[in-house]
Coordinates of C-alpha atoms in Angstrom, one line a residue:
M224 CA 0.0 0.0 0.0
T225 CA 1.4 3.4 -1.0
T226 CA 0.9 6.3 1.4
P227 CA -0.5 9.2 -0.4
T228 CA 1.6 12.4 -0.5
S229 CA 0.4 15.9 0.0
K230 CA 1.7 18.8 -1.9
K231 CA 2.6 20.5 1.3
S232 CA 4.7 17.9 3.0
G233 CA 5.2 14.7 1.1
K234 CA 4.2 12.0 3.5
G235 CA 5.0 14.1 6.6
R236 CA 2.8 15.9 9.1
V237 CA 2.1 19.6 9.1
H238 CA 1.8 22.0 12.0
G239 CA 1.0 25.6 11.0
V240 CA 3.4 26.6 8.2
V241 CA 5.8 23.8 9.1
S242 CA 6.1 20.3 7.6
E243 CA 8.3 17.4 8.7
L244 CA 10.1 14.8 6.8
S245 CA 11.3 11.7 8.6
A246 CA 13.2 8.7 7.0
L247 CA 14.8 5.6 8.4
M248 CA 17.7 3.9 6.7
S249 CA 20.3 1.2 7.5
V250 CA 24.1 1.9 7.3
K251 CA 26.1 -0.5 5.1
E252 CA 28.4 -2.9 6.9
G253 CA 31.8 -1.2 7.4
H254 CA 30.5 2.3 6.5
K255 CA 30.0 3.8 9.9
E256 CA 33.0 6.1 9.7
P257 CA 32.5 7.2 6.1
M258 CA 28.8 7.9 7.0
K259 CA 29.8 10.0 9.9
A260 CA 32.4 11.9 7.7
T261 CA 29.8 12.6 5.0
I262 CA 27.2 13.7 7.5
Q263 CA 29.8 16.2 8.9
V264 CA 30.3 17.6 5.4
F265 CA 26.6 18.0 5.0
E266 CA 26.3 19.8 8.4
D267 CA 29.3 22.0 7.5
R268 CA 27.5 23.0 4.3
L269 CA 24.4 24.0 6.4
R270 CA 26.5 26.0 8.8
D271 CA 28.4 27.9 6.1
P272 CA 27.4 31.6 6.4
R273 CA 27.1 31.8 2.6
T274 CA 24.1 29.4 2.7
Q275 CA 22.1 31.1 5.5
S276 CA 19.9 33.4 3.3
S277 CA 19.2 30.4 1.0
L278 CA 18.2 28.2 3.9
E279 CA 15.9 30.9 5.2
R280 CA 14.4 31.3 1.7
I281 CA 13.5 27.6 1.5
G282 CA 12.2 27.7 5.1
L283 CA 14.6 25.1 6.6
R284 CA 13.7 25.0 10.3
S285 CA 15.8 22.0 11.5
L286 CA 17.7 19.0 10.2
R287 CA 19.0 16.1 12.2
F288 CA 20.9 12.9 11.4
V289 CA 20.7 10.4 14.2
L290 CA 22.8 7.3 14.1
F291 CA 21.6 4.6 16.4
D292 CA 21.7 0.8 17.0
D293 CA 25.5 1.0 17.3
D294 CA 25.6 3.2 14.3
R295 CA 23.9 0.6 12.1
R296 CA 20.8 2.7 11.5
L297 CA 20.2 6.2 10.5
M298 CA 17.2 8.5 11.1
W299 CA 17.1 11.6 9.0
L300 CA 14.7 14.3 10.2
T301 CA 14.0 17.7 8.8
S302 CA 11.3 20.4 9.2
F303 CA 10.6 23.1 6.7
E304 CA 8.1 25.8 5.7
S305 CA 7.9 25.4 1.9
E306 CA 6.2 22.9 -0.3
W307 CA 7.8 19.4 -0.4
D308 CA 9.0 19.4 -4.0
P309 CA 10.6 22.9 -4.1
Y310 CA 12.1 22.4 -0.6
V311 CA 13.9 19.2 -1.7
D312 CA 14.9 20.7 -5.1
D313 CA 16.3 23.8 -3.4
A314 CA 18.0 21.8 -0.6
L315 CA 19.7 19.7 -3.3
A316 CA 20.9 22.8 -5.1
I317 CA 22.1 24.6 -1.9
I318 CA 23.9 21.6 -0.3
G319 CA 25.0 20.2 -3.7
L320 CA 24.0 16.9 -5.3
P321 CA 27.4 15.3 -4.7
V322 CA 27.2 15.9 -0.9
W323 CA 23.7 14.3 -0.9
A324 CA 24.9 11.3 -2.9
D325 CA 28.0 11.0 -0.6
W326 CA 26.0 10.2 2.5
L327 CA 23.2 8.3 0.8
Q328 CA 25.7 5.8 -0.8
H329 CA 26.5 4.6 2.7
T330 CA 22.9 3.3 3.2
N331 CA 21.7 -0.1 2.2
E332 CA 18.5 1.4 0.7
F333 CA 20.3 3.7 -1.8
T334 CA 21.0 1.2 -4.6
I335 CA 22.4 3.5 -7.3
E336 CA 25.9 2.2 -7.9
D337 CA 27.3 5.2 -9.8
V338 CA 26.9 8.1 -7.4
D339 CA 28.4 10.5 -10.0
A340 CA 25.4 9.8 -12.2
V341 CA 22.8 10.5 -9.5
T342 CA 20.1 13.0 -10.4
N343 CA 17.8 15.2 -8.4
A344 CA 14.9 13.0 -9.4
D345 CA 16.8 9.9 -8.0
I346 CA 17.3 11.6 -4.6
K347 CA 13.7 12.8 -4.4
A348 CA 12.4 9.4 -5.3
F349 CA 14.7 7.8 -2.8
L350 CA 13.6 10.2 0.0
Q351 CA 10.0 9.8 -0.8
S352 CA 10.3 6.0 -0.8
G353 CA 12.0 6.0 2.6
Q354 CA 9.9 8.7 4.2
I355 CA 7.6 7.7 7.1
Q356 CA 5.1 9.9 8.7
A357 CA 5.9 11.0 12.2
A358 CA 3.4 9.7 14.8
G359 CA 3.3 13.2 16.3
F360 CA 4.7 16.5 15.2
F361 CA 4.8 19.9 17.0
D362 CA 6.7 23.0 16.2
F363 CA 6.5 25.7 19.0
F364 CA 6.5 28.5 16.4
G365 CA 4.4 26.6 13.9
D366 CA 2.6 29.6 12.6
V367 CA 5.7 31.9 12.5
T368 CA 7.9 31.9 9.4
Q369 CA 11.6 32.2 9.2
P370 CA 11.4 35.7 7.6
Q371 CA 9.2 36.8 10.5
V372 CA 11.7 35.5 13.1
T373 CA 14.7 37.1 11.2
K374 CA 12.9 40.4 11.0
A375 CA 11.9 40.3 14.7
L376 CA 15.6 39.6 15.6
R377 CA 16.7 42.6 13.5
V378 CA 14.0 44.9 15.0
N379 CA 15.0 43.8 18.5
K380 CA 18.7 44.4 17.8
A381 CA 17.9 47.9 16.4
F382 CA 15.6 48.7 19.4
Q383 CA 18.3 47.6 21.9
Q384 CA 20.7 50.0 20.2
V385 CA 18.1 52.8 20.6
L386 CA 17.6 51.9 24.3
D387 CA 21.4 52.1 24.8
D388 CA 21.7 55.5 23.0
P389 CA 21.6 58.4 25.5
A390 CA 20.4 60.7 22.8
A391 CA 17.2 58.6 22.5
Q392 CA 16.1 59.1 26.2
E393 CA 13.9 62.1 25.5
A394 CA 12.1 60.3 22.7
L395 CA 11.7 57.2 24.8
A396 CA 10.0 59.2 27.6
Q397 CA 6.9 59.6 25.3
P398 CA 3.9 57.9 26.9
A399 CA 3.0 56.2 23.6
L400 CA 6.2 54.1 23.9
K401 CA 5.4 52.8 27.3
P402 CA 3.9 49.4 26.1
L403 CA 7.0 48.9 23.9
L404 CA 9.4 49.8 26.8
D405 CA 7.4 47.5 29.2
E406 CA 7.8 44.6 26.7
A407 CA 11.5 45.3 26.3
A408 CA 12.0 45.2 30.1
D409 CA 11.3 41.5 30.2

């Protein structure tokens, strides 16, 4: 029986604007260390400051690789704000198809022998085939988007600068700003 996929989240669950993708795989015998190394490359790509605006644009909320069962099994979990197809397409482009193929080749389920010939369609089909729906899914900020969070952080930083500027004290004494100052006092 095939699990139907929704446009929003593939087979994953949705909470507010956020969808989840969960997949379980087994690590090939003798591939524990190469798997760990390729996961580190993937993570380094995500942490690269040059990718941050792209990750925000595609709505990446979180991504986890979990090795368990003495590193014989892998759980891959991600949550995101965009539609399933564009999210995966964009993630493939941002991280780079070779980086994806590098970690997938260490799983028993990924059967494409020539990783240099792997296509986006191959990876998407593989992810969809291994995806399982989470039994439960909750995102504390489920109705808040990455751009909203980023803007709120920028506004807060600018407001803190105003609060620290002695020249702003007269303006900040205006009664209309009291609710904002009360909130900032927390």
